[in-house]
């Protein structure tokens, strides 16, 4: 939320602190925050422990020296680091789960499925394939380059900054980190200070397993993040809110640093009257209420007819009772809100829409508990529809049909993901062709995120760039194009038309060579010519020997 001490972007040179986990008005992107000796930990209590101070410019320079030394380039070195990271996951599994319990009161099942095992499986995939991905690529070439070698080298960017988020404090930091290692980069990691236990785990454990010169964890809050963003990096990867993403982007542009911004927004769900409403309700509610709704790809609101709304609410009542019992606060399967500030924001949204509550609505500030809540007959003017909810509150906005839903979606910023529930292929096509979103998931929620062959990322306000699987490797890789020519007579003859004195004949010859044509690739033409020349030479020698006889 906006701070009374915020300043405008034009005052950036005078600003020393930003709150990397805050969200606020887009035209007030820089925040000043008073220094405090105490920080709020994930259990809502004050923690006086402060991270060890570091000289950030010195850390970044040391990282650059390490990269320039060539340490991270060999594939064998990268493989060794990835295997050490894998060993950390295996040996510290319990500690990772404990950290998530402390920060978010995450259930073991959600901790394992959504973070620990997710990281393990992603890393296994990387280890199996990254050496193949790292090989130089040889794309097709035209007639003019038929005798040349055309290559794309997969180079690391260099010194990379990865800024993690508090809602999935291990996964959202370590998954891109593995991709950056596989691509051969030196990495500086900045975990979220709001997820205190997870940040401490990363800072204390990672150095025990990985090369400390190549991979550095910088702890701290807004001051440290601001100081990091003043440094020159070769790539910045940020996960968090859209408005803070603008700050990161602004800082990156000062050094023309490329970025990946994994942001968020209000991801809509459209449900038509052809679905299995019980299965649909289960899938939507699960996607919404895992991690207490603190998920960037959680369904933010539902669009459906009033008839479907009534059926959805009726099913949801039974499902939520079955999942969490009569008193959801006693359920071991529900997370808590990360801290009191975020709880207060959600509480104000609930209070503003209390007349729309049809399920849930109960909360306990001391426990930072908000019951899974469904709101019905929500309108565009309701406060709950202004910004991403990021909590266990699901509003339903009645619409008459798919076309009205599409117009509603297209009148807003492009979402990170759009969820569609329908049995009709024509409706699938309609949403595919007439909406824009980072991802589209049909007849389920969240599950697309686990398909490593699908790049994950936003579009417009919901993000820049993508990762997961090979896309993680590619994100941290610069595709360096290279043309290798030789001094063979035939190649020189083909290119000689470019030399002065210029004539119409030379121009015609060169343009003919360079003209794009449909048909087979010339990739293997040099080998065919070489084979033909060899065969011709062999035939000539054979014929000459026969004549001599």
Tab-separated table of C-alpha atoms in Angstrom, residues 9-425:
chain	number	residue	atom	x	y	z
A	9	UNK	CA	10.615	8.278	-9.989
A	10	UNK	CA	12.328	11.551	-10.902
A	11	UNK	CA	13.757	11.629	-7.373
A	12	UNK	CA	15.434	8.224	-7.787
A	13	UNK	CA	18.944	9.573	-7.246
A	14	UNK	CA	17.974	10.776	-3.782
A	15	UNK	CA	16.197	7.594	-2.703
A	16	UNK	CA	18.151	5.096	-0.673
A	17	UNK	CA	15.537	2.536	0.339
A	18	UNK	CA	12.734	0.688	-1.440
A	19	UNK	CA	10.377	-1.896	-0.019
A	20	UNK	CA	10.786	-4.750	-2.464
A	21	UNK	CA	7.751	-6.629	-1.086
A	22	UNK	CA	5.323	-3.709	-1.073
A	23	UNK	CA	2.734	-2.794	-3.648
A	24	UNK	CA	1.624	0.758	-4.317
A	25	UNK	CA	0.454	3.219	-6.922
A	26	UNK	CA	2.239	2.931	-10.229
A	27	UNK	CA	2.990	6.639	-10.456
A	28	UNK	CA	4.728	6.583	-7.076
A	29	UNK	CA	7.258	3.808	-7.680
A	30	UNK	CA	9.966	4.775	-5.209
A	31	UNK	CA	9.516	4.298	-1.484
A	32	UNK	CA	11.379	5.657	1.486
A	33	UNK	CA	11.124	3.600	4.645
A	34	UNK	CA	12.445	4.534	8.041
A	35	UNK	CA	15.174	2.226	9.279
A	36	UNK	CA	14.106	-0.175	11.977
A	37	UNK	CA	16.134	-2.405	14.227
A	38	UNK	CA	13.474	-5.099	14.264
A	39	UNK	CA	11.849	-6.961	11.372
A	40	UNK	CA	8.660	-8.994	11.309
A	41	UNK	CA	9.203	-12.690	10.882
A	42	UNK	CA	6.796	-15.171	9.370
A	43	UNK	CA	5.088	-15.910	12.670
A	44	UNK	CA	4.067	-12.307	13.166
A	45	UNK	CA	6.559	-11.727	15.964
A	46	UNK	CA	9.443	-9.318	16.030
A	47	UNK	CA	12.887	-10.670	15.323
A	48	UNK	CA	15.941	-8.705	16.371
A	49	UNK	CA	18.358	-10.851	14.375
A	50	UNK	CA	19.898	-8.839	11.586
A	51	UNK	CA	21.849	-10.257	8.652
A	52	UNK	CA	25.576	-9.874	8.640
A	53	UNK	CA	26.412	-6.588	6.880
A	54	UNK	CA	28.162	-6.916	3.531
A	55	UNK	CA	29.881	-4.483	1.212
A	56	UNK	CA	27.623	-4.950	-1.797
A	57	UNK	CA	29.779	-3.184	-4.421
A	58	UNK	CA	32.682	-5.343	-3.264
A	59	UNK	CA	30.556	-8.503	-3.480
A	60	UNK	CA	29.473	-7.663	-7.024
A	61	UNK	CA	33.036	-6.877	-8.118
A	62	UNK	CA	34.286	-10.153	-6.665
A	63	UNK	CA	31.515	-11.967	-8.548
A	64	UNK	CA	32.581	-10.267	-11.781
A	65	UNK	CA	36.205	-11.227	-11.193
A	66	UNK	CA	35.098	-14.829	-10.731
A	67	UNK	CA	33.139	-14.818	-13.968
A	68	UNK	CA	35.974	-13.167	-15.877
A	69	UNK	CA	38.328	-15.870	-14.639
A	70	UNK	CA	36.344	-18.430	-16.652
A	71	UNK	CA	35.549	-20.596	-13.628
A	72	UNK	CA	31.892	-21.116	-14.545
A	73	UNK	CA	32.343	-21.870	-18.253
A	74	UNK	CA	33.259	-25.608	-18.254
A	75	UNK	CA	30.218	-27.869	-18.424
A	76	UNK	CA	31.796	-30.274	-15.960
A	77	UNK	CA	32.070	-27.494	-13.364
A	78	UNK	CA	28.428	-26.538	-13.868
A	79	UNK	CA	27.381	-30.165	-13.561
A	80	UNK	CA	29.303	-30.523	-10.313
A	81	UNK	CA	27.588	-27.435	-8.858
A	82	UNK	CA	24.151	-28.675	-9.913
A	83	UNK	CA	24.830	-32.059	-8.333
A	84	UNK	CA	25.903	-30.323	-5.129
A	85	UNK	CA	22.628	-28.382	-5.190
A	86	UNK	CA	20.809	-31.673	-5.708
A	87	UNK	CA	22.639	-33.118	-2.702
A	88	UNK	CA	21.547	-30.115	-0.642
A	89	UNK	CA	17.912	-30.788	-1.558
A	90	UNK	CA	18.281	-34.430	-0.556
A	91	UNK	CA	20.154	-33.857	2.699
A	92	UNK	CA	18.196	-30.790	3.836
A	93	UNK	CA	14.686	-31.868	2.886
A	94	UNK	CA	13.455	-31.707	6.487
A	95	UNK	CA	15.003	-28.298	7.078
A	96	UNK	CA	13.344	-26.918	3.950
A	97	UNK	CA	9.930	-28.158	5.081
A	98	UNK	CA	10.510	-26.753	8.591
A	99	UNK	CA	11.404	-23.331	7.176
A	100	UNK	CA	8.163	-23.233	5.185
A	101	UNK	CA	6.177	-24.215	8.277
A	102	UNK	CA	7.781	-21.372	10.243
A	103	UNK	CA	7.219	-18.780	7.549
A	104	UNK	CA	3.724	-19.679	6.306
A	105	UNK	CA	2.527	-22.559	8.475
A	106	UNK	CA	2.650	-24.528	5.238
A	107	UNK	CA	1.330	-28.105	5.467
A	108	UNK	CA	3.837	-30.844	4.690
A	109	UNK	CA	1.950	-31.858	1.562
A	110	UNK	CA	1.935	-28.356	0.091
A	111	UNK	CA	5.556	-27.796	1.133
A	112	UNK	CA	6.658	-30.982	-0.629
A	113	UNK	CA	4.499	-30.747	-3.763
A	114	UNK	CA	4.753	-27.008	-4.387
A	115	UNK	CA	8.345	-26.370	-3.356
A	116	UNK	CA	10.678	-29.179	-2.285
A	117	UNK	CA	9.852	-31.915	-4.798
A	118	UNK	CA	9.136	-29.317	-7.461
A	119	UNK	CA	12.713	-28.086	-7.102
A	120	UNK	CA	14.091	-31.636	-7.080
A	121	UNK	CA	12.262	-32.618	-10.274
A	122	UNK	CA	13.234	-29.427	-12.083
A	123	UNK	CA	16.883	-29.937	-11.149
A	124	UNK	CA	16.825	-33.571	-12.266
A	125	UNK	CA	15.520	-32.439	-15.651
A	126	UNK	CA	18.248	-29.791	-15.888
A	127	UNK	CA	21.000	-32.278	-15.047
A	128	UNK	CA	19.727	-34.701	-17.670
A	129	UNK	CA	19.512	-32.175	-20.489
A	130	UNK	CA	21.560	-29.008	-19.955
A	131	UNK	CA	24.721	-30.328	-21.630
A	132	UNK	CA	22.735	-30.975	-24.805
A	133	UNK	CA	21.141	-27.517	-24.586
A	134	UNK	CA	24.587	-25.920	-24.149
A	135	UNK	CA	25.979	-27.310	-27.411
A	136	UNK	CA	26.496	-24.845	-30.259
A	137	UNK	CA	23.503	-24.744	-32.604
A	138	UNK	CA	23.827	-24.883	-36.382
A	139	UNK	CA	20.811	-23.242	-37.991
A	140	UNK	CA	19.865	-23.559	-41.691
A	141	UNK	CA	21.786	-21.354	-44.120
A	142	UNK	CA	21.190	-19.890	-47.545
A	143	UNK	CA	22.949	-20.343	-50.875
A	144	UNK	CA	25.280	-17.404	-50.291
A	145	UNK	CA	26.683	-19.137	-47.170
A	146	UNK	CA	26.631	-22.696	-48.428
A	147	UNK	CA	30.395	-23.094	-47.940
A	148	UNK	CA	30.430	-21.387	-44.514
A	149	UNK	CA	29.848	-22.523	-40.963
A	150	UNK	CA	26.883	-20.747	-39.349
A	151	UNK	CA	26.838	-21.240	-35.563
A	152	UNK	CA	24.924	-20.009	-32.506
A	153	UNK	CA	26.930	-20.292	-29.293
A	154	UNK	CA	25.086	-20.519	-25.959
A	155	UNK	CA	27.051	-18.112	-23.775
A	156	UNK	CA	26.314	-17.227	-20.142
A	157	UNK	CA	25.328	-13.614	-19.559
A	158	UNK	CA	27.816	-13.140	-16.725
A	159	UNK	CA	26.899	-11.824	-13.278
A	160	UNK	CA	23.213	-12.417	-12.548
A	161	UNK	CA	21.022	-11.008	-9.768
A	162	UNK	CA	18.026	-13.124	-8.711
A	163	UNK	CA	15.499	-11.524	-6.338
A	164	UNK	CA	13.074	-13.987	-4.774
A	165	UNK	CA	9.575	-13.617	-3.340
A	166	UNK	CA	8.128	-14.509	0.061
A	167	UNK	CA	5.080	-16.520	-1.015
A	168	UNK	CA	7.133	-19.450	-2.355
A	169	UNK	CA	10.431	-18.450	-0.779
A	170	UNK	CA	12.457	-21.499	-1.801
A	171	UNK	CA	11.016	-22.392	-5.188
A	172	UNK	CA	10.871	-18.880	-6.656
A	173	UNK	CA	14.521	-18.240	-5.769
A	174	UNK	CA	16.185	-21.613	-6.294
A	175	UNK	CA	14.432	-22.713	-9.484
A	176	UNK	CA	15.732	-19.824	-11.624
A	177	UNK	CA	19.026	-20.145	-9.730
A	178	UNK	CA	19.498	-23.688	-11.063
A	179	UNK	CA	18.866	-22.452	-14.599
A	180	UNK	CA	21.450	-19.706	-14.156
A	181	UNK	CA	24.036	-22.242	-12.928
A	182	UNK	CA	23.340	-24.561	-15.870
A	183	UNK	CA	23.855	-21.643	-18.250
A	184	UNK	CA	27.270	-20.889	-16.697
A	185	UNK	CA	26.594	-17.664	-14.810
A	186	UNK	CA	27.858	-16.266	-11.525
A	187	UNK	CA	24.816	-15.554	-9.333
A	188	UNK	CA	23.963	-13.214	-6.481
A	189	UNK	CA	20.813	-14.322	-4.665
A	190	UNK	CA	18.539	-12.002	-2.699
A	191	UNK	CA	15.913	-13.958	-0.730
A	192	UNK	CA	12.841	-12.172	0.594
A	193	UNK	CA	13.349	-10.846	4.099
A	194	UNK	CA	9.658	-11.462	4.902
A	195	UNK	CA	10.135	-15.230	4.771
A	196	UNK	CA	12.644	-15.115	7.615
A	197	UNK	CA	13.208	-18.837	8.178
A	198	UNK	CA	13.583	-19.608	4.464
A	199	UNK	CA	15.998	-16.720	3.945
A	200	UNK	CA	18.073	-17.908	6.899
A	201	UNK	CA	18.107	-21.471	5.561
A	202	UNK	CA	19.331	-20.329	2.152
A	203	UNK	CA	21.969	-17.975	3.551
A	204	UNK	CA	23.377	-20.543	5.971
A	205	UNK	CA	23.064	-23.714	3.889
A	206	UNK	CA	23.842	-22.807	0.289
A	207	UNK	CA	27.480	-21.800	0.976
A	208	UNK	CA	28.131	-25.251	2.467
A	209	UNK	CA	27.393	-26.931	-0.850
A	210	UNK	CA	28.309	-24.524	-3.649
A	211	UNK	CA	31.291	-22.489	-4.822
A	212	UNK	CA	31.296	-19.399	-2.580
A	213	UNK	CA	33.110	-17.269	-5.146
A	214	UNK	CA	30.539	-17.962	-7.844
A	215	UNK	CA	27.339	-17.939	-5.786
A	216	UNK	CA	26.631	-15.399	-3.052
A	217	UNK	CA	23.560	-14.869	-0.876
A	218	UNK	CA	22.860	-11.283	0.183
A	219	UNK	CA	20.428	-11.063	3.084
A	220	UNK	CA	18.591	-7.983	4.220
A	221	UNK	CA	15.634	-5.814	3.377
A	222	UNK	CA	14.891	-2.689	1.373
A	223	UNK	CA	18.302	-1.075	1.954
A	224	UNK	CA	20.227	-4.066	0.652
A	225	UNK	CA	17.893	-4.492	-2.317
A	226	UNK	CA	18.245	-0.843	-3.238
A	227	UNK	CA	22.031	-1.047	-3.024
A	228	UNK	CA	22.026	-4.168	-5.202
A	229	UNK	CA	19.932	-2.419	-7.846
A	230	UNK	CA	22.492	0.395	-8.016
A	231	UNK	CA	25.136	-2.086	-9.204
A	232	UNK	CA	25.740	-3.148	-12.777
A	233	UNK	CA	24.588	-6.688	-13.501
A	234	UNK	CA	24.496	-8.632	-16.748
A	235	UNK	CA	21.013	-9.982	-16.056
A	236	UNK	CA	18.330	-9.403	-13.395
A	237	UNK	CA	15.589	-11.897	-12.561
A	238	UNK	CA	12.839	-10.586	-10.273
A	239	UNK	CA	9.707	-12.250	-8.901
A	240	UNK	CA	7.147	-10.088	-7.116
A	241	UNK	CA	4.523	-7.400	-7.573
A	242	UNK	CA	3.988	-5.396	-10.752
A	243	UNK	CA	4.686	-1.990	-9.219
A	244	UNK	CA	7.975	-3.010	-7.642
A	245	UNK	CA	8.770	-4.745	-10.928
A	246	UNK	CA	8.681	-1.275	-12.493
A	247	UNK	CA	11.358	-0.133	-10.040
A	248	UNK	CA	13.564	-3.100	-10.881
A	249	UNK	CA	13.038	-2.437	-14.588
A	250	UNK	CA	13.880	1.258	-14.170
A	251	UNK	CA	17.083	0.392	-12.314
A	252	UNK	CA	18.031	-2.176	-14.960
A	253	UNK	CA	17.567	0.263	-17.840
A	254	UNK	CA	20.168	2.594	-16.371
A	255	UNK	CA	22.764	-0.048	-17.330
A	256	UNK	CA	20.803	-1.512	-20.271
A	257	UNK	CA	20.585	-4.735	-18.289
A	258	UNK	CA	18.183	-7.376	-19.647
A	259	UNK	CA	15.543	-8.600	-17.207
A	260	UNK	CA	12.999	-11.271	-16.517
A	261	UNK	CA	10.102	-9.951	-14.461
A	262	UNK	CA	7.765	-12.601	-13.055
A	263	UNK	CA	4.902	-10.492	-11.789
A	264	UNK	CA	1.202	-11.228	-11.343
A	265	UNK	CA	-2.169	-9.575	-11.643
A	266	UNK	CA	-5.793	-10.617	-11.495
A	267	UNK	CA	-5.975	-14.024	-13.170
A	268	UNK	CA	-9.611	-14.673	-14.189
A	269	UNK	CA	-11.617	-17.895	-14.393
A	270	UNK	CA	-14.492	-18.306	-16.830
A	271	UNK	CA	-16.937	-21.166	-16.229
A	272	UNK	CA	-19.714	-21.963	-18.691
A	273	UNK	CA	-22.753	-24.188	-18.168
A	274	UNK	CA	-21.303	-27.269	-19.899
A	275	UNK	CA	-18.777	-28.241	-17.225
A	276	UNK	CA	-18.933	-30.818	-14.484
A	277	UNK	CA	-19.590	-28.223	-11.791
A	278	UNK	CA	-18.378	-30.351	-8.872
A	279	UNK	CA	-15.016	-31.139	-10.488
A	280	UNK	CA	-14.745	-27.533	-11.630
A	281	UNK	CA	-15.382	-26.240	-8.112
A	282	UNK	CA	-12.772	-28.578	-6.641
A	283	UNK	CA	-10.133	-27.503	-9.139
A	284	UNK	CA	-10.858	-23.791	-8.765
A	285	UNK	CA	-11.021	-23.895	-4.958
A	286	UNK	CA	-7.808	-25.915	-4.686
A	287	UNK	CA	-5.965	-23.481	-6.953
A	288	UNK	CA	-7.311	-20.537	-4.977
A	289	UNK	CA	-6.751	-21.751	-1.417
A	290	UNK	CA	-3.358	-23.477	-1.567
A	291	UNK	CA	-0.882	-21.308	0.321
A	292	UNK	CA	-3.890	-19.311	1.578
A	293	UNK	CA	-4.300	-17.757	-1.858
A	294	UNK	CA	-0.807	-16.248	-1.738
A	295	UNK	CA	0.059	-17.543	-5.202
A	296	UNK	CA	0.705	-15.360	-8.241
A	297	UNK	CA	-1.155	-17.805	-10.501
A	298	UNK	CA	-4.078	-18.364	-8.126
A	299	UNK	CA	-7.528	-17.799	-9.637
A	300	UNK	CA	-8.270	-14.205	-8.675
A	301	UNK	CA	-11.973	-14.025	-9.586
A	302	UNK	CA	-14.645	-16.087	-11.367
A	303	UNK	CA	-16.771	-14.996	-14.301
A	304	UNK	CA	-19.930	-17.046	-14.893
A	305	UNK	CA	-23.691	-16.789	-15.257
A	306	UNK	CA	-25.852	-16.409	-12.146
A	307	UNK	CA	-27.135	-19.939	-12.684
A	308	UNK	CA	-23.584	-21.323	-12.682
A	309	UNK	CA	-22.718	-19.081	-9.707
A	310	UNK	CA	-25.490	-20.630	-7.600
A	311	UNK	CA	-24.363	-24.164	-8.472
A	312	UNK	CA	-20.728	-23.282	-7.833
A	313	UNK	CA	-21.505	-21.831	-4.380
A	314	UNK	CA	-23.605	-24.855	-3.434
A	315	UNK	CA	-20.817	-27.261	-4.430
A	316	UNK	CA	-18.173	-25.112	-2.762
A	317	UNK	CA	-20.021	-25.209	0.554
A	318	UNK	CA	-19.851	-29.016	0.617
A	319	UNK	CA	-16.276	-29.209	-0.667
A	320	UNK	CA	-14.805	-26.716	1.809
A	321	UNK	CA	-16.516	-28.486	4.708
A	322	UNK	CA	-15.150	-31.813	3.463
A	323	UNK	CA	-11.619	-30.406	3.062
A	324	UNK	CA	-11.248	-28.246	6.154
A	325	UNK	CA	-13.995	-29.390	8.547
A	326	UNK	CA	-16.513	-27.326	10.505
A	327	UNK	CA	-13.785	-25.031	11.846
A	328	UNK	CA	-11.257	-24.288	9.111
A	329	UNK	CA	-8.956	-22.556	11.592
A	330	UNK	CA	-8.244	-25.919	13.200
A	331	UNK	CA	-7.350	-27.566	9.901
A	332	UNK	CA	-3.653	-28.473	9.554
A	333	UNK	CA	-3.970	-27.990	5.795
A	334	UNK	CA	-4.504	-24.228	5.693
A	335	UNK	CA	-1.602	-21.786	5.566
A	336	UNK	CA	-1.506	-18.429	7.294
A	337	UNK	CA	-1.032	-14.932	5.917
A	338	UNK	CA	2.674	-14.030	5.813
A	339	UNK	CA	2.528	-11.053	8.209
A	340	UNK	CA	0.275	-8.549	9.912
A	341	UNK	CA	0.572	-5.927	7.183
A	342	UNK	CA	-0.684	-8.273	4.490
A	343	UNK	CA	-3.378	-9.575	6.856
A	344	UNK	CA	-4.596	-6.016	7.426
A	345	UNK	CA	-4.859	-5.419	3.688
A	346	UNK	CA	-6.982	-8.562	3.231
A	347	UNK	CA	-9.094	-7.748	6.265
A	348	UNK	CA	-9.981	-4.366	4.761
A	349	UNK	CA	-11.028	-6.077	1.517
A	350	UNK	CA	-13.278	-8.437	3.459
A	351	UNK	CA	-14.834	-5.618	5.446
A	352	UNK	CA	-15.549	-3.681	2.266
A	353	UNK	CA	-17.369	-6.695	0.760
A	354	UNK	CA	-18.932	-8.257	3.847
A	355	UNK	CA	-22.415	-7.999	2.308
A	356	UNK	CA	-21.217	-10.220	-0.572
A	357	UNK	CA	-19.867	-13.067	1.593
A	358	UNK	CA	-21.661	-16.365	0.933
A	359	UNK	CA	-19.014	-18.726	2.329
A	360	UNK	CA	-16.367	-18.133	4.991
A	361	UNK	CA	-15.547	-14.565	5.860
A	362	UNK	CA	-14.240	-15.297	9.358
A	363	UNK	CA	-10.761	-14.137	10.387
A	364	UNK	CA	-8.459	-14.012	13.401
A	365	UNK	CA	-5.862	-11.241	13.391
A	366	UNK	CA	-3.758	-12.744	16.175
A	367	UNK	CA	-3.418	-16.035	14.275
A	368	UNK	CA	-3.240	-14.273	10.887
A	369	UNK	CA	-6.021	-16.647	9.810
A	370	UNK	CA	-8.580	-15.921	7.118
A	371	UNK	CA	-11.121	-18.635	6.351
A	372	UNK	CA	-11.535	-19.718	2.723
A	373	UNK	CA	-14.056	-17.153	1.532
A	374	UNK	CA	-16.351	-16.905	-1.497
A	375	UNK	CA	-18.100	-13.674	-2.484
A	376	UNK	CA	-21.119	-13.674	-4.823
A	377	UNK	CA	-22.662	-11.039	-7.106
A	378	UNK	CA	-19.506	-8.935	-7.053
A	379	UNK	CA	-19.422	-5.907	-9.369
A	380	UNK	CA	-16.657	-4.032	-11.105
A	381	UNK	CA	-17.011	-1.198	-8.582
A	382	UNK	CA	-16.294	-3.381	-5.551
A	383	UNK	CA	-12.949	-2.747	-3.859
A	384	UNK	CA	-12.022	-6.431	-4.170
A	385	UNK	CA	-11.790	-5.975	-7.962
A	386	UNK	CA	-9.262	-3.134	-7.890
A	387	UNK	CA	-6.022	-5.068	-7.398
A	388	UNK	CA	-4.683	-8.605	-7.188
A	389	UNK	CA	-6.166	-10.170	-4.057
A	390	UNK	CA	-3.304	-12.473	-3.055
A	391	UNK	CA	-5.291	-14.106	-0.290
A	392	UNK	CA	-8.022	-16.728	0.347
A	393	UNK	CA	-10.925	-14.632	-0.983
A	394	UNK	CA	-12.673	-15.637	-4.236
A	395	UNK	CA	-15.132	-13.157	-5.762
A	396	UNK	CA	-17.674	-14.249	-8.389
A	397	UNK	CA	-18.695	-11.675	-11.000
A	398	UNK	CA	-21.857	-12.644	-12.911
A	399	UNK	CA	-21.751	-12.306	-16.719
A	400	UNK	CA	-24.283	-13.392	-19.316
A	401	UNK	CA	-22.027	-15.280	-21.711
A	402	UNK	CA	-18.491	-15.961	-22.968
A	403	UNK	CA	-18.419	-12.822	-25.123
A	404	UNK	CA	-19.184	-10.612	-22.125
A	405	UNK	CA	-16.491	-12.446	-20.152
A	406	UNK	CA	-13.938	-11.863	-22.910
A	407	UNK	CA	-14.791	-8.163	-23.037
A	408	UNK	CA	-14.461	-7.970	-19.232
A	409	UNK	CA	-11.021	-9.616	-19.396
A	410	UNK	CA	-9.794	-7.572	-22.359
A	411	UNK	CA	-10.790	-4.291	-20.707
A	412	UNK	CA	-8.145	-4.975	-18.049
A	413	UNK	CA	-4.406	-5.586	-17.964
A	414	UNK	CA	-3.262	-8.876	-19.479
A	415	UNK	CA	-3.334	-11.529	-16.730
A	416	UNK	CA	-0.503	-13.880	-15.858
A	417	UNK	CA	-2.824	-16.811	-16.544
A	418	UNK	CA	-6.370	-17.225	-17.782
A	419	UNK	CA	-8.417	-20.220	-16.617
A	420	UNK	CA	-11.228	-21.540	-18.789
A	421	UNK	CA	-13.737	-24.252	-17.859
A	422	UNK	CA	-15.833	-25.518	-20.738
A	423	UNK	CA	-16.509	-28.697	-22.688
A	424	UNK	CA	-17.006	-26.741	-25.922
A	425	UNK	CA	-14.043	-26.654	-28.302
